[in-house]
Amino acid sequence: MKFKLIYSGELKINPKKRSKHINEIRKVLSPQLKRLTEITPYSIIKEKLMKNERGVRCIGGVKYFPIITPELNLLAELDIQILHPELLETPRADIDNRLKTLMDALKRPQSSHEVCDDNKGKMMYTLLDDDHMVKGLSINTTHLLSSDYKDGTHPDDYKLLVIITVAIKASKGTPDNLAVIV
C-alpha cells in the first residue's frame, strides 16, 4: 500500500534549535498521519496499536503514535521528492544534511531531550517508530518554480516542497498487518 505525505516549509541544514525545528516538521506531518489512520485499510493500524495503547510511546510527557512499528512487523520504503527554489550545484544544495533533518522528523523522538515542551500532554503521530524501519530510500531533487517559495538571505531561510511517497511493507505477514500490505 502506498500513500503520500506533503511538507512545505524550511528544512534546515543544521538548525540552532534542532529539536524545535524537527518538532515543527512533525506538527505538519502529524495531522496527515492521523487522517491516514482514519481511512480503510490503514485504520487497522490504529485499531491494532491503540488497543491498550500497545503502539503508543510516551516520551517527555508527549504521547507518540508511530505508524510503521515492529509490533505489526511493518517496514517502509520511502521515495522522497525535494523541490527547492535554489540553483543546483550551489553550496546551499546540501541534500544529505536536509535528509537527516527530515528523517529525524519522520521518526518518534528517542529520548526526552528531543521533545519540545509545547507538545506536553498531546498525541503526536509519526511515520516511523525508528529510522531502522526504513527498508528502501530514494531521493530526487528538482527546481521549484513557484514564486511562493522565495529565496532568503541565509542558506536555510527558504521553503521547500517535500513529497514523501511511503510504501508499507512487511518484515513478516501476520493477520494484524495483512490488510495494509496487500
Coordinates of C-alpha atoms in Angstrom, one line a residue:
M1 CA 0.0 0.0 0.0
K2 CA 1.2 3.5 -0.8
F3 CA 0.4 7.0 0.4
K4 CA 1.9 10.4 0.2
L5 CA 2.9 12.9 2.9
I6 CA 3.4 16.6 2.0
Y7 CA 5.7 19.1 3.8
S8 CA 6.1 22.7 2.7
G9 CA 8.5 24.8 4.7
E10 CA 12.0 25.1 5.8
L11 CA 14.2 22.0 6.0
K12 CA 17.2 23.4 7.8
I13 CA 20.7 22.0 7.4
N14 CA 22.0 22.5 10.9
P15 CA 19.4 24.4 12.9
K16 CA 20.5 26.1 16.2
K17 CA 17.4 24.7 18.0
R18 CA 17.3 21.3 16.3
S19 CA 14.6 19.6 18.4
K20 CA 12.3 22.7 17.9
H21 CA 12.8 22.7 14.1
I22 CA 12.2 18.9 13.9
N23 CA 9.1 19.3 16.1
E24 CA 7.7 21.9 13.7
I25 CA 8.0 19.4 10.8
R26 CA 6.3 16.7 12.9
K27 CA 3.5 19.1 13.6
V28 CA 2.8 19.4 9.9
L29 CA 3.0 15.7 9.3
S30 CA 1.1 14.5 12.4
P31 CA -2.4 15.5 11.2
Q32 CA -1.8 13.8 7.8
L33 CA -0.8 10.6 9.6
K34 CA -3.8 10.9 12.0
R35 CA -6.1 11.3 9.0
L36 CA -4.5 8.2 7.3
T37 CA -5.3 6.0 10.3
E38 CA -9.0 7.0 9.9
I39 CA -9.2 5.7 6.4
T40 CA -9.7 2.0 5.5
P41 CA -7.5 -0.1 5.2
Y42 CA -5.0 2.0 7.2
S43 CA -7.5 2.3 10.1
I44 CA -6.5 -1.3 11.0
I45 CA -3.1 0.1 12.2
K46 CA -4.8 2.4 14.7
E47 CA -7.2 -0.3 15.7
K48 CA -4.4 -2.8 16.5
L49 CA -1.9 -0.4 18.0
M50 CA -4.3 1.8 20.0
K51 CA -5.8 -1.2 21.7
N52 CA -4.4 -0.9 25.3
E53 CA -2.1 1.8 23.8
R54 CA 0.1 -1.1 22.6
G55 CA 1.8 1.2 20.0
V56 CA 1.8 4.4 21.9
R57 CA 5.2 5.7 23.2
C58 CA 5.3 8.3 26.0
I59 CA 8.4 10.4 25.8
G60 CA 9.0 13.5 27.8
G61 CA 5.3 13.9 28.6
V62 CA 4.2 13.6 25.0
K63 CA 2.4 10.5 23.5
Y64 CA 3.8 9.4 20.2
F65 CA 1.9 7.1 17.9
P66 CA 4.2 5.7 15.1
I67 CA 2.5 4.1 12.1
I68 CA 5.4 1.9 11.0
T69 CA 6.2 -0.3 14.0
P70 CA 7.8 -3.5 15.0
E71 CA 4.6 -4.6 16.8
L72 CA 2.9 -5.0 13.4
N73 CA 6.1 -6.2 11.6
L74 CA 5.9 -3.2 9.3
L75 CA 8.7 -1.5 7.3
A76 CA 8.6 1.4 4.9
E77 CA 10.1 2.2 1.5
L78 CA 10.4 6.0 1.1
D79 CA 10.6 7.9 -2.2
I80 CA 11.4 11.5 -1.3
Q81 CA 10.9 14.3 -3.8
I82 CA 12.5 17.6 -2.7
L83 CA 11.5 20.6 -4.8
H84 CA 13.6 23.7 -4.0
P85 CA 14.0 27.3 -5.3
E86 CA 17.8 27.3 -5.3
L87 CA 20.1 26.6 -8.2
L88 CA 21.7 23.2 -8.3
E89 CA 25.4 22.9 -7.8
T90 CA 25.5 25.7 -5.4
P91 CA 26.9 25.4 -1.8
R92 CA 23.3 25.6 -0.5
A93 CA 22.2 22.4 -2.1
D94 CA 23.1 20.3 1.0
I95 CA 20.9 17.3 0.4
D96 CA 22.5 14.9 2.9
N97 CA 22.0 17.2 6.0
R98 CA 18.5 18.1 4.9
L99 CA 17.7 14.4 4.6
K100 CA 19.0 13.8 8.1
T101 CA 16.7 16.6 9.5
L102 CA 13.7 15.1 7.6
M103 CA 14.4 11.5 8.7
D104 CA 14.6 12.7 12.3
A105 CA 11.2 14.4 11.9
L106 CA 9.7 11.2 10.4
K107 CA 10.5 9.1 13.4
R108 CA 9.4 9.5 17.0
P109 CA 11.9 11.0 19.4
Q110 CA 14.2 8.5 21.0
S111 CA 14.7 10.5 24.3
S112 CA 13.1 13.3 26.2
H113 CA 15.9 15.7 25.0
E114 CA 14.3 15.6 21.6
V115 CA 10.9 16.6 22.8
C116 CA 9.6 20.2 22.8
D117 CA 7.6 21.4 25.8
D118 CA 4.8 22.8 23.6
N119 CA 3.5 19.3 22.9
K120 CA 3.2 18.1 26.5
G121 CA 0.0 16.1 27.0
K122 CA -0.7 15.8 23.3
M123 CA -0.8 12.9 20.9
M124 CA 1.6 13.2 18.0
Y125 CA 1.5 10.8 15.1
T126 CA 4.9 9.9 13.4
L127 CA 5.6 7.8 10.4
L128 CA 8.3 5.7 12.0
D129 CA 9.0 4.2 15.3
D130 CA 12.7 4.4 14.4
D131 CA 14.5 5.0 11.2
H132 CA 15.8 1.4 11.1
M133 CA 12.2 0.6 10.0
V134 CA 13.1 2.1 6.5
K135 CA 13.8 -0.8 4.1
G136 CA 14.4 1.4 1.0
L137 CA 15.1 5.0 0.3
S138 CA 15.3 7.1 -2.9
I139 CA 15.7 10.9 -3.1
N140 CA 15.1 13.1 -6.1
T141 CA 15.6 16.9 -6.2
T142 CA 14.4 19.4 -8.7
H143 CA 13.7 23.1 -9.1
L144 CA 10.6 24.6 -7.6
L145 CA 9.4 27.3 -10.0
S146 CA 6.6 28.7 -7.9
S147 CA 7.0 32.3 -6.7
D148 CA 5.5 31.3 -3.3
Y149 CA 8.9 29.9 -2.3
K150 CA 11.1 33.0 -2.2
D151 CA 14.8 32.6 -1.5
G152 CA 16.0 34.1 1.7
T153 CA 19.4 35.7 2.5
H154 CA 20.6 32.7 4.6
P155 CA 21.0 29.2 3.2
D156 CA 18.3 27.8 5.5
D157 CA 15.8 30.6 5.1
Y158 CA 13.6 29.4 2.2
K159 CA 10.8 27.0 1.8
L160 CA 11.0 23.6 0.1
L161 CA 8.2 21.4 -1.1
V162 CA 8.8 17.8 0.0
I163 CA 6.6 14.9 -1.2
I164 CA 7.2 11.6 0.5
T165 CA 5.7 8.5 -1.1
V166 CA 5.5 5.8 1.5
A167 CA 5.1 2.1 0.6
I168 CA 4.3 -0.1 3.5
K169 CA 6.0 -3.4 3.5
A170 CA 6.0 -6.3 6.0
S171 CA 9.0 -8.0 7.5
K172 CA 6.6 -10.9 8.2
G173 CA 3.0 -11.3 7.2
T174 CA 0.6 -11.6 10.1
P175 CA -3.2 -11.4 10.5
D176 CA -2.6 -7.9 12.1
N177 CA -0.8 -6.4 9.1
L178 CA -2.3 -8.2 6.2
A179 CA -4.8 -5.5 5.3
V180 CA -2.2 -2.8 4.9
I181 CA 0.5 -4.7 3.0
V182 CA -1.7 -6.1 0.2

